[in-house]
Short mmCIF file of C-alpha atoms in Angstrom, two decimals:
data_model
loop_
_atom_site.label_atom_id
_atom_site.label_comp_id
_atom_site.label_asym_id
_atom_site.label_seq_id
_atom_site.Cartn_x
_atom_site.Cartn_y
_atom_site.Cartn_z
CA UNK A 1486 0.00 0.00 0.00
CA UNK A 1487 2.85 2.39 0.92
CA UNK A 1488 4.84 1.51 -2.31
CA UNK A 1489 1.85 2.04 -4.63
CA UNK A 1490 0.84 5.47 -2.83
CA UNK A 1491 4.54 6.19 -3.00
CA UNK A 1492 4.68 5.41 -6.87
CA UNK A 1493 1.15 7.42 -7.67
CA UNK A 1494 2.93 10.30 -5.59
CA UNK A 1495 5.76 10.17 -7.71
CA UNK A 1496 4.14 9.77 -10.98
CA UNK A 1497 1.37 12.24 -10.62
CA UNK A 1498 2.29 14.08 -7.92
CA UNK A 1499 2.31 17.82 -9.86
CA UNK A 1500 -1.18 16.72 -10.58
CA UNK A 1501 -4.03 18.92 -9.10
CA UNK A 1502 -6.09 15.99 -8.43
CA UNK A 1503 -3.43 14.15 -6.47
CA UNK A 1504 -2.57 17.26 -4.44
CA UNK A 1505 -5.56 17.34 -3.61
CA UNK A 1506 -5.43 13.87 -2.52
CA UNK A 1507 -2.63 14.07 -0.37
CA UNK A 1508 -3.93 17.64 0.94
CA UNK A 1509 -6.51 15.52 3.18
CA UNK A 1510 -4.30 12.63 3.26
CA UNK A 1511 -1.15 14.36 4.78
CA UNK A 1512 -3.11 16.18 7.84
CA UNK A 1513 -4.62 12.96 8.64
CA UNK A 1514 -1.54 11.09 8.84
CA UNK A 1515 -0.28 13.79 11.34
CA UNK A 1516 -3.13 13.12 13.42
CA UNK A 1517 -2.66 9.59 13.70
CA UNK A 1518 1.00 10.16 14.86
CA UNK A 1519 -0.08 12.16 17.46
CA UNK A 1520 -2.40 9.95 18.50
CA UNK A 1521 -0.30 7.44 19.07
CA UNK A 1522 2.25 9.48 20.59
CA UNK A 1523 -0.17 10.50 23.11
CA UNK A 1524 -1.27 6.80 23.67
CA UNK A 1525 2.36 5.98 24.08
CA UNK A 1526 3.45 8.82 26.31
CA UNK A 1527 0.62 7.53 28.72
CA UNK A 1528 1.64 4.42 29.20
CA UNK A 1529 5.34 5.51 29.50
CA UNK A 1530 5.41 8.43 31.03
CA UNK A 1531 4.82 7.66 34.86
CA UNK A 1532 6.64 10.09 36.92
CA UNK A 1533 8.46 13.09 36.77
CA UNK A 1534 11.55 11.70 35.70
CA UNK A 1535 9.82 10.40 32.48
CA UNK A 1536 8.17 13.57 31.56
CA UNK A 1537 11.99 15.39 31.79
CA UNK A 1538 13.75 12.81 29.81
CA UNK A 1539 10.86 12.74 27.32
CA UNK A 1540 11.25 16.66 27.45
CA UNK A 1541 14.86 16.68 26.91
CA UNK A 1542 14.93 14.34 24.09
CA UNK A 1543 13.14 16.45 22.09
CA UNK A 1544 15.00 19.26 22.42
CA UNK A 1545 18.15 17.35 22.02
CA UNK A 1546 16.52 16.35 18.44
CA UNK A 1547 14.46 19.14 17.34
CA UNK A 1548 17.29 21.83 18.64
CA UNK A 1549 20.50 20.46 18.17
CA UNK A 1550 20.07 17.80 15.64
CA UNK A 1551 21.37 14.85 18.09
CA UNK A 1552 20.72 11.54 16.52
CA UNK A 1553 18.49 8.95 18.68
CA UNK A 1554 21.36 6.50 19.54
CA UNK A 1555 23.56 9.34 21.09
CA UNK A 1556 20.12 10.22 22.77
CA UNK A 1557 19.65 6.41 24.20
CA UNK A 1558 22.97 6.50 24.94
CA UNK A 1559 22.88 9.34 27.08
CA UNK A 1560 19.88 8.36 28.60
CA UNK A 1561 21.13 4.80 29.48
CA UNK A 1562 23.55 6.81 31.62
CA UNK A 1563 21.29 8.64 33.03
CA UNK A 1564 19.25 5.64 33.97
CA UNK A 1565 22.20 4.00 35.65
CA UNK A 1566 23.04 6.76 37.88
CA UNK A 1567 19.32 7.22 38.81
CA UNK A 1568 17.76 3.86 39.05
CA UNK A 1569 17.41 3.95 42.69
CA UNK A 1570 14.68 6.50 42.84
CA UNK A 1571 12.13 3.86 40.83
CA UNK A 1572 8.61 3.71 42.01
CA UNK A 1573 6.65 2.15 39.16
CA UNK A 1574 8.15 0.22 36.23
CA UNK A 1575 7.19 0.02 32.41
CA UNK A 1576 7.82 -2.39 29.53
CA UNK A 1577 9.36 -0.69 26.14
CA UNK A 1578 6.59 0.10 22.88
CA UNK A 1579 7.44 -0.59 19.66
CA UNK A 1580 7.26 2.07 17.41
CA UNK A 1581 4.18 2.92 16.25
CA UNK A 1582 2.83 1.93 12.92
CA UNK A 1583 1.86 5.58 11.04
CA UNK A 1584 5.85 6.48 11.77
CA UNK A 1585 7.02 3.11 10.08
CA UNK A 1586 4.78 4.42 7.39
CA UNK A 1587 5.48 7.73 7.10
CA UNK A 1588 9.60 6.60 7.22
CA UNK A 1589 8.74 3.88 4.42
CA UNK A 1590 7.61 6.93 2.04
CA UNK A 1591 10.48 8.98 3.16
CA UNK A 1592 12.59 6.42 1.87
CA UNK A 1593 10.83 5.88 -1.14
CA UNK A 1594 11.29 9.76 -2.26
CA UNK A 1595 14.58 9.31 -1.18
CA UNK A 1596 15.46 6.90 -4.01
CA UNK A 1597 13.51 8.25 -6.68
CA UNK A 1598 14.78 11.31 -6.08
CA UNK A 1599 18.34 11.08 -5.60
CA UNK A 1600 18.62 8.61 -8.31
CA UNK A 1601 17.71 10.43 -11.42
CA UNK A 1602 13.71 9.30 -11.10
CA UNK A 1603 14.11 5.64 -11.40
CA UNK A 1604 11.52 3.41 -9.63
CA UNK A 1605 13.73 0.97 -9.01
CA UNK A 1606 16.08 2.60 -6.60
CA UNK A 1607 13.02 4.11 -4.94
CA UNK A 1608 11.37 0.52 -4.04
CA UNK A 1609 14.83 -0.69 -2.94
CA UNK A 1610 14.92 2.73 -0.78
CA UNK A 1611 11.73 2.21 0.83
CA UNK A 1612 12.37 -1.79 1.42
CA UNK A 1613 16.07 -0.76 3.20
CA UNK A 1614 14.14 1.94 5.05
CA UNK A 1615 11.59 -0.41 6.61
CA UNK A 1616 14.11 -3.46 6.94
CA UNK A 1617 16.48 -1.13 9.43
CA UNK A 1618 13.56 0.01 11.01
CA UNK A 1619 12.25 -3.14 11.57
CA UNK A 1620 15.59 -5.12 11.46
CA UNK A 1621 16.39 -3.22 15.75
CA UNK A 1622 13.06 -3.95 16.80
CA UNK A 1623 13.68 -7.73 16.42
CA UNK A 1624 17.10 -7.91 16.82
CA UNK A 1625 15.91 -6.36 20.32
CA UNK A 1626 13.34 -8.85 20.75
CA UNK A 1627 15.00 -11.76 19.73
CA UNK A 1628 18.20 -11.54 21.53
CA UNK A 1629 17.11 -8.92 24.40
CA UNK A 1630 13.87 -10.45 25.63
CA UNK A 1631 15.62 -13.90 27.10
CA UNK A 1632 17.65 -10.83 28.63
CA UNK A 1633 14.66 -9.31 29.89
CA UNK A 1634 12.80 -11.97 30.74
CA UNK A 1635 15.43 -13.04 33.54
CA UNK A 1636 16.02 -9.54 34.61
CA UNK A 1637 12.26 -8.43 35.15
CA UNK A 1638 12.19 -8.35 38.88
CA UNK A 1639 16.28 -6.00 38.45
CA UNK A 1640 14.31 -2.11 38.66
CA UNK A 1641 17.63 -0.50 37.51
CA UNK A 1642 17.21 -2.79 33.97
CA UNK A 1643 13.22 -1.95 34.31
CA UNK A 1644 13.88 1.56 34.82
CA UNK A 1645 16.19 2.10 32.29
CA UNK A 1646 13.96 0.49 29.54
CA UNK A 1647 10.92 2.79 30.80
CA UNK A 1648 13.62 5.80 29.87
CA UNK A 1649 14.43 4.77 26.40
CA UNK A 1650 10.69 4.54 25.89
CA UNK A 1651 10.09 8.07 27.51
CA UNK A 1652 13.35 9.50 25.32
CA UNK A 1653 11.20 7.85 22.19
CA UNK A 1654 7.78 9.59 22.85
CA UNK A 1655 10.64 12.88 22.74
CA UNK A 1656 11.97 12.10 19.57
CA UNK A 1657 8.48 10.96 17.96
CA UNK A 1658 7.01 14.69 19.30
CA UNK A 1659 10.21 15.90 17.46
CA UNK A 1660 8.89 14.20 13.99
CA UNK A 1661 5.29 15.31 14.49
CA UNK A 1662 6.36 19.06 14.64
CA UNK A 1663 8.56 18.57 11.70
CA UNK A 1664 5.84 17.18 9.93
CA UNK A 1665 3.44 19.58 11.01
CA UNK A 1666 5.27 22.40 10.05
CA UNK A 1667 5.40 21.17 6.64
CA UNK A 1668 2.03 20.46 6.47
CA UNK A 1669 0.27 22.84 8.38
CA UNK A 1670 2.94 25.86 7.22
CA UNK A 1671 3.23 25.12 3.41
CA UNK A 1672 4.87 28.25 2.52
CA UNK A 1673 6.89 28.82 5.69
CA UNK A 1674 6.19 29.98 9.25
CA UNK A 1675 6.29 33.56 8.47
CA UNK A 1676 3.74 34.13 10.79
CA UNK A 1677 0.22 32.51 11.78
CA UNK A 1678 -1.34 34.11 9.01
CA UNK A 1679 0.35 31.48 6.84
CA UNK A 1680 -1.21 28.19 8.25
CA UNK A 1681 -3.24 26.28 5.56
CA UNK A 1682 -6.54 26.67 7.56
CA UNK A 1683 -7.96 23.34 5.12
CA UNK A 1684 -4.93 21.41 7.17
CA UNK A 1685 -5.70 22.36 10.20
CA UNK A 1686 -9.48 21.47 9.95
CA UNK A 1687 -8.80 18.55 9.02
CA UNK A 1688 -6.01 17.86 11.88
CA UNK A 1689 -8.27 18.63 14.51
CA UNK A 1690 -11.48 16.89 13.01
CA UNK A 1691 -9.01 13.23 12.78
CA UNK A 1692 -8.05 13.96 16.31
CA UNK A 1693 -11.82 14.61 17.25
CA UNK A 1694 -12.53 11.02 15.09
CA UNK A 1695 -9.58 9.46 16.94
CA UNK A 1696 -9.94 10.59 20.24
CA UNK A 1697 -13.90 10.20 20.73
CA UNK A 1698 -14.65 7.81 18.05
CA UNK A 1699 -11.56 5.60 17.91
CA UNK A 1700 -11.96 5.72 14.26
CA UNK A 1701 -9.72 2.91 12.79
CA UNK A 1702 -6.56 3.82 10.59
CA UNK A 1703 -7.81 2.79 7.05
CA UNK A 1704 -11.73 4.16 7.38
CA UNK A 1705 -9.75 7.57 8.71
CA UNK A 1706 -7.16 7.17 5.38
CA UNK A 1707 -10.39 6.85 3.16
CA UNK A 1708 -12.54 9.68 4.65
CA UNK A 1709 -9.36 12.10 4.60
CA UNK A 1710 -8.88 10.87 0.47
CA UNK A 1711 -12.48 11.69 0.30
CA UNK A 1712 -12.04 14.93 1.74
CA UNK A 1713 -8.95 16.01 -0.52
CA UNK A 1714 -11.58 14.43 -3.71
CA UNK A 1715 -13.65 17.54 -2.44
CA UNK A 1716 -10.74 19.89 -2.19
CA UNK A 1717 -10.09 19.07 -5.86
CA UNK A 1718 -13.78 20.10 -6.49
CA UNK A 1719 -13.82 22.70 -4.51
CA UNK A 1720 -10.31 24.29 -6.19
CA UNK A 1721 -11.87 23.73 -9.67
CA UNK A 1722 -14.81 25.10 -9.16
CA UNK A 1723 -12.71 28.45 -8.15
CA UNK A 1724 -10.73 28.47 -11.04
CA UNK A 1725 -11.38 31.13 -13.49
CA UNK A 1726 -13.32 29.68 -16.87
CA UNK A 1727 -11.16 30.69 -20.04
#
């Protein structure tokens, strides 16, 4: 599904129709990220100490650029001078699944981009990009949970893994405001009179559908492709008649 949105984008994207499409696609998919940032962070942020490693993760990352493994590192540091103050303990998340998506398109673009337009090297960009994000995620599981599984009554091991997951939420709040900036700011944050108010409507209407409704992923993708079918309208119905 990601390749073949990927390869439309790519084909058609200058298109009006299919910016159109992706005008109520791309605020929705913003939404879901923060949903499931916020459904993350609650689980994983349980004390103070969470909420200031979450805190300072993203500002490492959305300030000074600081990749996530110097981040983890640090914070595994952090967690082994400060393990003794523990009161509650949390298992690590996975990442959630709009960010695999939204890295699998990055990818995608990636290849077609840097290499001259050719399909090819974008599918092999977006299939590298979701193997290495998968490939630490198992590699974790596989040969960290027999790990884990003897160590679940050690709170320094507990309560480190509950700070990697907090420094995560920091670095996943980092990628929703670069997104958001790019979507909700299409020309630049030259000031708030330069939001794309269509964008924002729609943000806050997925979270409404998310939050009260618990709307499921795919029906939200459809009614947001709906939605940018009657942007399209909407936009060629304003266009002068020659």
């Amino acid at each position: 599904m990601v390749c073949g949105l990927s390869t439309l984008y790519a084909h058609y994207g200058n298109s009006a129709l299919l910016i159109a499409l992706f005008s109520g696609l791309k605020p929705a998919v913003l939404a879901i990220i923060i949903f499931a940032t916020f459904r993350m962070g609650q689980k994983s942020l349980v004390s103070t100490w969470h909420y200031l490693v979450a805190l300072a993760a993203f500002l490492l990352s959305y300030f000074a650029g600081l990749p996530m493994p110097w981040i983890i590192v640090g914070v595994i540091a952090v967690g082994l001078l400060r393990y003794a103050i523990l009161s509650k303990t949390s298992k690590i998340d996975a990442i959630p699944g709009p960010l695999v998506i939204v890295l699998a398109y990055v990818g995608f673009m990636a290849g077609f981009n840097h290499f001259h337009q050719s399909y090819s090297m974008a599918a092999i960009g977006l299939i590298t990009t979701a193997y290495f994000t998968f490939l630490p995620n198992f590699a974790l599981i596989f040969v960290g949970a027999p790990l884990i599984e003897r160590t679940q009554k050690n709170t320094c091991i507990q309560f480190i893994l509950s700070l990697v997951t907090a420094s995560v939420v920091g670095v996943i709040v980092n990628l929703a405001c670069y997104l958001g900036i790019g979507i909700l700011f299409p020309s630049g944050v030259s000031s708030w009179y330069a939001i794309d108010p269509m964008a924002l409507v729609w943000v806050l209407f997925s979270l409404f559908l998310l939050f009260k409704y618990k709307i499921g992923m795919l029906k939200l993708i459809l009614l947001s492709l709906a939605y940018g079918f009657l942007l399209f309208l909407w936009r060629l119905n304003k266009m002068p008649m020659g």
